[in-house]
PDB file of C-alpha atoms in Angstrom:
ATOM      1  CA  MET A   1    -174.413 242.894-157.275  1.00  0.00           C
ATOM      2  CA  LYS A   2    -174.025 241.336-153.621  1.00  0.00           C
ATOM      3  CA  LEU A   3    -176.161 244.075-152.279  1.00  0.00           C
ATOM      4  CA  MET A   4    -178.523 243.543-155.130  1.00  0.00           C
ATOM      5  CA  LYS A   5    -179.136 239.883-154.022  1.00  0.00           C
ATOM      6  CA  ILE A   6    -179.991 240.915-150.331  1.00  0.00           C
ATOM      7  CA  PHE A   7    -181.811 244.246-150.896  1.00  0.00           C
ATOM      8  CA  LEU A   8    -184.085 242.405-153.999  1.00  0.00           C
ATOM      9  CA  PRO A   9    -185.589 239.766-151.631  1.00  0.00           C
ATOM     10  CA  LEU A  10    -186.351 242.244-149.041  1.00  0.00           C
ATOM     11  CA  ILE A  11    -187.927 244.768-151.659  1.00  0.00           C
ATOM     12  CA  VAL A  12    -190.107 241.663-152.763  1.00  0.00           C
ATOM     13  CA  LEU A  13    -191.189 241.027-149.071  1.00  0.00           C
ATOM     14  CA  PHE A  14    -191.821 244.512-148.362  1.00  0.00           C
ATOM     15  CA  GLY A  15    -193.914 244.832-151.195  1.00  0.00           C
ATOM     16  CA  LEU A  16    -196.016 241.397-150.645  1.00  0.00           C
ATOM     17  CA  ASN A  17    -196.610 242.463-147.208  1.00  0.00           C
ATOM     18  CA  GLY A  18    -198.096 245.580-148.016  1.00  0.00           C
ATOM     19  CA  CYS A  19    -200.279 244.050-150.730  1.00  0.00           C
ATOM     20  CA  VAL A  20    -201.539 241.054-148.109  1.00  0.00           C
ATOM     21  CA  SER A  21    -201.847 243.808-145.450  1.00  0.00           C
ATOM     22  CA  SER A  22    -203.938 246.387-147.184  1.00  0.00           C
ATOM     23  CA  THR A  23    -207.892 245.590-146.177  1.00  0.00           C
ATOM     24  CA  SER A  24    -211.092 246.391-147.697  1.00  0.00           C
ATOM     25  CA  SER A  25    -214.080 246.932-145.607  1.00  0.00           C
ATOM     26  CA  TYR A  26    -217.501 245.742-146.817  1.00  0.00           C
ATOM     27  CA  TYR A  27    -221.309 247.663-146.893  1.00  0.00           C
ATOM     28  CA  ILE A  28    -224.594 246.291-147.490  1.00  0.00           C
ATOM     29  CA  LEU A  29    -227.819 248.404-148.229  1.00  0.00           C
ATOM     30  CA  SER A  30    -229.916 245.081-148.216  1.00  0.00           C
ATOM     31  CA  VAL A  31    -231.614 244.636-144.828  1.00  0.00           C
ATOM     32  CA  ALA A  32    -234.754 246.283-144.592  1.00  0.00           C
ATOM     33  CA  LEU A  33    -235.863 248.128-141.339  1.00  0.00           C
ATOM     34  CA  GLN A  34    -238.992 247.450-139.437  1.00  0.00           C
ATOM     35  CA  PRO A  35    -241.767 249.974-140.514  1.00  0.00           C
ATOM     36  CA  GLN A  36    -243.380 252.131-137.954  1.00  0.00           C
ATOM     37  CA  LYS A  37    -246.739 251.768-139.310  1.00  0.00           C
ATOM     38  CA  ILE A  38    -247.585 248.668-140.849  1.00  0.00           C
ATOM     39  CA  TYR A  39    -250.694 248.999-143.308  1.00  0.00           C
ATOM     40  CA  PRO A  40    -253.747 246.568-143.019  1.00  0.00           C
ATOM     41  CA  THR A  41    -253.074 243.044-145.435  1.00  0.00           C
ATOM     42  CA  GLN A  42    -254.918 243.859-148.973  1.00  0.00           C
ATOM     43  CA  ARG A  43    -254.141 240.182-149.592  1.00  0.00           C
ATOM     44  CA  ARG A  44    -252.590 240.979-152.966  1.00  0.00           C
ATOM     45  CA  VAL A  45    -249.720 239.123-153.988  1.00  0.00           C
ATOM     46  CA  ILE A  46    -247.052 241.593-155.256  1.00  0.00           C
ATOM     47  CA  GLY A  47    -244.210 240.729-158.007  1.00  0.00           C
ATOM     48  CA  VAL A  48    -241.158 243.227-157.456  1.00  0.00           C
ATOM     49  CA  GLU A  49    -238.789 243.484-160.719  1.00  0.00           C
ATOM     50  CA  LYS A  50    -235.072 243.136-160.135  1.00  0.00           C
ATOM     51  CA  VAL A  51    -234.030 247.095-158.973  1.00  0.00           C
ATOM     52  CA  ILE A  52    -232.422 249.014-162.433  1.00  0.00           C
ATOM     53  CA  VAL A  53    -229.191 250.070-161.222  1.00  0.00           C
ATOM     54  CA  PRO A  54    -226.284 253.074-162.790  1.00  0.00           C
ATOM     55  CA  GLY A  55    -223.526 251.256-163.648  1.00  0.00           C
ATOM     56  CA  TYR A  56    -221.151 252.459-161.141  1.00  0.00           C
ATOM     57  CA  LEU A  57    -223.168 250.563-158.805  1.00  0.00           C
ATOM     58  CA  TYR A  58    -222.377 247.328-160.673  1.00  0.00           C
ATOM     59  CA  LYS A  59    -218.776 247.965-159.222  1.00  0.00           C
ATOM     60  CA  ARG A  60    -218.083 246.441-155.733  1.00  0.00           C
ATOM     61  CA  GLU A  61    -216.205 249.920-155.273  1.00  0.00           C
ATOM     62  CA  ILE A  62    -217.836 252.140-153.714  1.00  0.00           C
ATOM     63  CA  ALA A  63    -218.385 255.425-155.584  1.00  0.00           C
ATOM     64  CA  ILE A  64    -218.563 259.068-154.848  1.00  0.00           C
ATOM     65  CA  ALA A  65    -218.982 261.681-156.969  1.00  0.00           C
ATOM     66  CA  ASP A  66    -216.445 264.607-157.352  1.00  0.00           C
ATOM     67  CA  SER A  67    -218.565 266.664-159.903  1.00  0.00           C
ATOM     68  CA  PRO A  68    -222.025 265.976-162.088  1.00  0.00           C
ATOM     69  CA  SER A  69    -219.676 264.191-164.610  1.00  0.00           C
ATOM     70  CA  HIS A  70    -216.753 262.970-162.505  1.00  0.00           C
ATOM     71  CA  ILE A  71    -216.788 259.936-159.803  1.00  0.00           C
ATOM     72  CA  THR A  72    -214.166 258.208-157.974  1.00  0.00           C
ATOM     73  CA  LEU A  73    -214.082 254.569-156.844  1.00  0.00           C
ATOM     74  CA  LEU A  74    -213.144 254.004-153.289  1.00  0.00           C
ATOM     75  CA  GLY A  75    -210.883 250.637-153.414  1.00  0.00           C
ATOM     76  CA  THR A  76    -210.591 249.671-149.745  1.00  0.00           C
ATOM     77  CA  ALA A  77    -214.619 250.689-149.181  1.00  0.00           C
ATOM     78  CA  GLN A  78    -216.510 248.000-150.812  1.00  0.00           C
ATOM     79  CA  TRP A  79    -220.338 246.835-151.681  1.00  0.00           C
ATOM     80  CA  GLY A  80    -220.583 243.125-150.423  1.00  0.00           C
ATOM     81  CA  GLU A  81    -223.745 242.855-152.614  1.00  0.00           C
ATOM     82  CA  ASP A  82    -224.579 243.439-156.068  1.00  0.00           C
ATOM     83  CA  LEU A  83    -226.541 246.674-155.256  1.00  0.00           C
ATOM     84  CA  ASP A  84    -229.178 245.539-157.944  1.00  0.00           C
ATOM     85  CA  SER A  85    -230.061 242.513-156.231  1.00  0.00           C
ATOM     86  CA  GLY A  86    -229.461 243.755-152.571  1.00  0.00           C
ATOM     87  CA  LEU A  87    -231.971 246.253-153.381  1.00  0.00           C
ATOM     88  CA  THR A  88    -234.295 244.647-154.866  1.00  0.00           C
ATOM     89  CA  ASN A  89    -233.887 241.897-151.972  1.00  0.00           C
ATOM     90  CA  ARG A  90    -234.408 244.924-149.204  1.00  0.00           C
ATOM     91  CA  LEU A  91    -237.629 246.167-151.178  1.00  0.00           C
ATOM     92  CA  ILE A  92    -239.313 242.922-150.915  1.00  0.00           C
ATOM     93  CA  GLY A  93    -238.299 242.270-147.479  1.00  0.00           C
ATOM     94  CA  TYR A  94    -239.643 245.974-146.626  1.00  0.00           C
ATOM     95  CA  LEU A  95    -242.743 245.645-148.595  1.00  0.00           C
ATOM     96  CA  GLN A  96    -243.531 242.066-146.762  1.00  0.00           C
ATOM     97  CA  LYS A  97    -242.848 243.779-143.205  1.00  0.00           C
ATOM     98  CA  LYS A  98    -245.325 246.836-144.327  1.00  0.00           C
ATOM     99  CA  PHE A  99    -247.866 244.753-145.325  1.00  0.00           C
ATOM    100  CA  ASN A 100    -247.308 242.253-142.772  1.00  0.00           C
ATOM    101  CA  GLN A 101    -247.822 239.439-145.462  1.00  0.00           C
ATOM    102  CA  PRO A 102    -245.125 237.178-146.802  1.00  0.00           C
ATOM    103  CA  ASP A 103    -246.651 237.205-150.607  1.00  0.00           C
ATOM    104  CA  VAL A 104    -244.065 239.450-152.098  1.00  0.00           C
ATOM    105  CA  TYR A 105    -241.903 237.900-154.622  1.00  0.00           C
ATOM    106  CA  MET A 106    -239.574 238.816-156.686  1.00  0.00           C
ATOM    107  CA  TYR A 107    -240.929 239.078-160.451  1.00  0.00           C
ATOM    108  CA  PRO A 108    -241.015 237.465-163.171  1.00  0.00           C
ATOM    109  CA  TRP A 109    -241.538 233.887-161.653  1.00  0.00           C
ATOM    110  CA  GLY A 110    -242.982 230.525-163.059  1.00  0.00           C
ATOM    111  CA  ILE A 111    -246.647 230.776-165.099  1.00  0.00           C
ATOM    112  CA  ASP A 112    -248.558 229.062-162.074  1.00  0.00           C
ATOM    113  CA  LYS A 113    -248.248 232.444-159.800  1.00  0.00           C
ATOM    114  CA  GLN A 114    -249.400 235.370-161.230  1.00  0.00           C
ATOM    115  CA  PRO A 115    -248.786 238.655-159.118  1.00  0.00           C
ATOM    116  CA  ASP A 116    -251.880 240.883-158.641  1.00  0.00           C
ATOM    117  CA  ILE A 117    -249.481 244.056-158.577  1.00  0.00           C
ATOM    118  CA  LYS A 118    -246.120 244.080-160.343  1.00  0.00           C
ATOM    119  CA  VAL A 119    -243.354 247.118-158.809  1.00  0.00           C
ATOM    120  CA  SER A 120    -240.998 248.382-161.402  1.00  0.00           C
ATOM    121  CA  VAL A 121    -237.824 250.398-160.383  1.00  0.00           C
ATOM    122  CA  HIS A 122    -235.218 252.177-162.353  1.00  0.00           C
ATOM    123  CA  VAL A 123    -232.522 254.480-160.071  1.00  0.00           C
ATOM    124  CA  THR A 124    -231.027 257.051-162.219  1.00  0.00           C
ATOM    125  CA  ARG A 125    -228.826 258.485-159.518  1.00  0.00           C
ATOM    126  CA  PHE A 126    -227.604 256.908-155.871  1.00  0.00           C
ATOM    127  CA  ILE A 127    -224.256 258.385-155.098  1.00  0.00           C
ATOM    128  CA  ALA A 128    -222.707 260.895-152.443  1.00  0.00           C
ATOM    129  CA  GLN A 129    -221.418 264.380-153.750  1.00  0.00           C
ATOM    130  CA  GLY A 130    -220.228 267.138-151.246  1.00  0.00           C
ATOM    131  CA  ASP A 131    -221.796 266.919-148.240  1.00  0.00           C
ATOM    132  CA  SER A 132    -225.143 264.928-149.656  1.00  0.00           C
ATOM    133  CA  VAL A 133    -226.262 261.686-150.645  1.00  0.00           C
ATOM    134  CA  TYR A 134    -228.510 261.752-154.145  1.00  0.00           C
ATOM    135  CA  LEU A 135    -231.158 258.930-154.896  1.00  0.00           C
ATOM    136  CA  ASP A 136    -233.484 259.695-157.981  1.00  0.00           C
ATOM    137  CA  ALA A 137    -235.920 256.679-159.512  1.00  0.00           C
ATOM    138  CA  THR A 138    -238.538 256.139-161.226  1.00  0.00           C
ATOM    139  CA  TRP A 139    -240.965 253.856-159.915  1.00  0.00           C
ATOM    140  CA  SER A 140    -244.253 252.477-161.278  1.00  0.00           C
ATOM    141  CA  VAL A 141    -246.896 250.043-160.111  1.00  0.00           C
ATOM    142  CA  GLU A 142    -249.006 247.733-162.465  1.00  0.00           C
ATOM    143  CA  SER A 143    -252.310 245.834-161.539  1.00  0.00           C
ATOM    144  CA  VAL A 144    -251.214 242.533-163.750  1.00  0.00           C
ATOM    145  CA  LYS A 145    -255.153 241.693-164.311  1.00  0.00           C
ATOM    146  CA  ILE A 146    -256.786 244.686-164.804  1.00  0.00           C
ATOM    147  CA  LYS A 147    -253.904 246.800-166.944  1.00  0.00           C
ATOM    148  CA  LYS A 148    -253.660 249.718-164.752  1.00  0.00           C
ATOM    149  CA  ARG A 149    -250.584 251.554-164.292  1.00  0.00           C
ATOM    150  CA  VAL A 150    -249.214 254.241-162.442  1.00  0.00           C
ATOM    151  CA  SER A 151    -245.905 255.878-163.093  1.00  0.00           C
ATOM    152  CA  ARG A 152    -243.849 258.029-160.132  1.00  0.00           C
ATOM    153  CA  LEU A 153    -240.821 260.259-159.799  1.00  0.00           C
ATOM    154  CA  PHE A 154    -238.780 260.179-156.356  1.00  0.00           C
ATOM    155  CA  SER A 155    -235.778 262.443-155.606  1.00  0.00           C
ATOM    156  CA  THR A 156    -234.365 262.951-152.053  1.00  0.00           C
ATOM    157  CA  LYS A 157    -231.328 264.262-150.622  1.00  0.00           C
ATOM    158  CA  VAL A 158    -229.656 263.249-147.782  1.00  0.00           C
ATOM    159  CA  ALA A 159    -227.268 265.059-145.425  1.00  0.00           C
ATOM    160  CA  THR A 160    -223.628 262.699-145.088  1.00  0.00           C
ATOM    161  CA  LYS A 161    -220.285 263.321-143.931  1.00  0.00           C
ATOM    162  CA  SER A 162    -217.686 262.814-146.446  1.00  0.00           C
ATOM    163  CA  ASP A 163    -216.317 259.225-144.412  1.00  0.00           C
ATOM    164  CA  VAL A 164    -217.308 256.451-146.007  1.00  0.00           C
ATOM    165  CA  GLN A 165    -219.628 254.829-142.931  1.00  0.00           C
ATOM    166  CA  SER A 166    -221.346 258.439-142.893  1.00  0.00           C
ATOM    167  CA  ILE A 167    -222.130 258.000-146.866  1.00  0.00           C
ATOM    168  CA  VAL A 168    -223.611 254.513-146.348  1.00  0.00           C
ATOM    169  CA  HIS A 169    -225.687 255.447-143.535  1.00  0.00           C
ATOM    170  CA  SER A 170    -227.046 258.274-145.546  1.00  0.00           C
ATOM    171  CA  MET A 171    -227.714 256.064-148.928  1.00  0.00           C
ATOM    172  CA  ASP A 172    -229.587 253.823-146.485  1.00  0.00           C
ATOM    173  CA  ALA A 173    -231.746 256.747-144.923  1.00  0.00           C
ATOM    174  CA  ALA A 174    -232.586 257.646-148.375  1.00  0.00           C
ATOM    175  CA  PHE A 175    -233.262 254.610-149.451  1.00  0.00           C
ATOM    176  CA  ALA A 176    -235.481 253.814-146.619  1.00  0.00           C
ATOM    177  CA  GLN A 177    -237.541 257.146-147.775  1.00  0.00           C
ATOM    178  CA  PHE A 178    -237.940 255.544-151.014  1.00  0.00           C
ATOM    179  CA  GLU A 179    -239.260 251.894-149.734  1.00  0.00           C
ATOM    180  CA  GLU A 180    -241.922 254.103-147.872  1.00  0.00           C
ATOM    181  CA  THR A 181    -242.777 256.329-151.018  1.00  0.00           C
ATOM    182  CA  VAL A 182    -243.223 253.153-153.017  1.00  0.00           C
ATOM    183  CA  ALA A 183    -245.236 251.212-150.078  1.00  0.00           C
ATOM    184  CA  VAL A 184    -247.988 254.257-149.900  1.00  0.00           C
ATOM    185  CA  GLY A 185    -248.246 253.891-153.477  1.00  0.00           C
ATOM    186  CA  ILE A 186    -249.293 250.321-153.478  1.00  0.00           C
ATOM    187  CA  LYS A 187    -251.141 251.314-150.230  1.00  0.00           C
ATOM    188  CA  ASN A 188    -253.026 253.987-152.676  1.00  0.00           C
ATOM    189  CA  PHE A 189    -253.170 252.133-155.988  1.00  0.00           C
TER     190      PHE A 189
END
């Protein structure tokens, strides 16, 4: 019994030390890169609806797919932001830079401001599986005034390594391709 009184505090101390010393790494995708080419300003107000993402991206742990029907959450690698908000803000920032205009906002907003164009994005797959990151999405551009709407599918596959930093880097590259596709769609709308 006396040995138990000595070892029990040591076991608890080592157990707590293990909990305290485990650290997480945090990653973000919300920083928009500077576009290589800027489109001429058409002075249109652009509204971007909040990006809809799959349920596994609402969790803070980074998910990887082991198979098409099984994912694993990496507990020590976490998103430092809510990805639906982060990707929305990133798309807004990219479009502001791409069209060299500040009139790109989160939609909806107050009645006093109405966009000329509304952009909607629904990400259906954004995950690493094997040696690739996959991004599948539907997106649409709508003219609010004349009620014209164009919808498109987007799909890309970017090579990655198995470490988390490579996966996040590949996800960043995949979303950069998506941003450019949306910008071209707006330009041609």
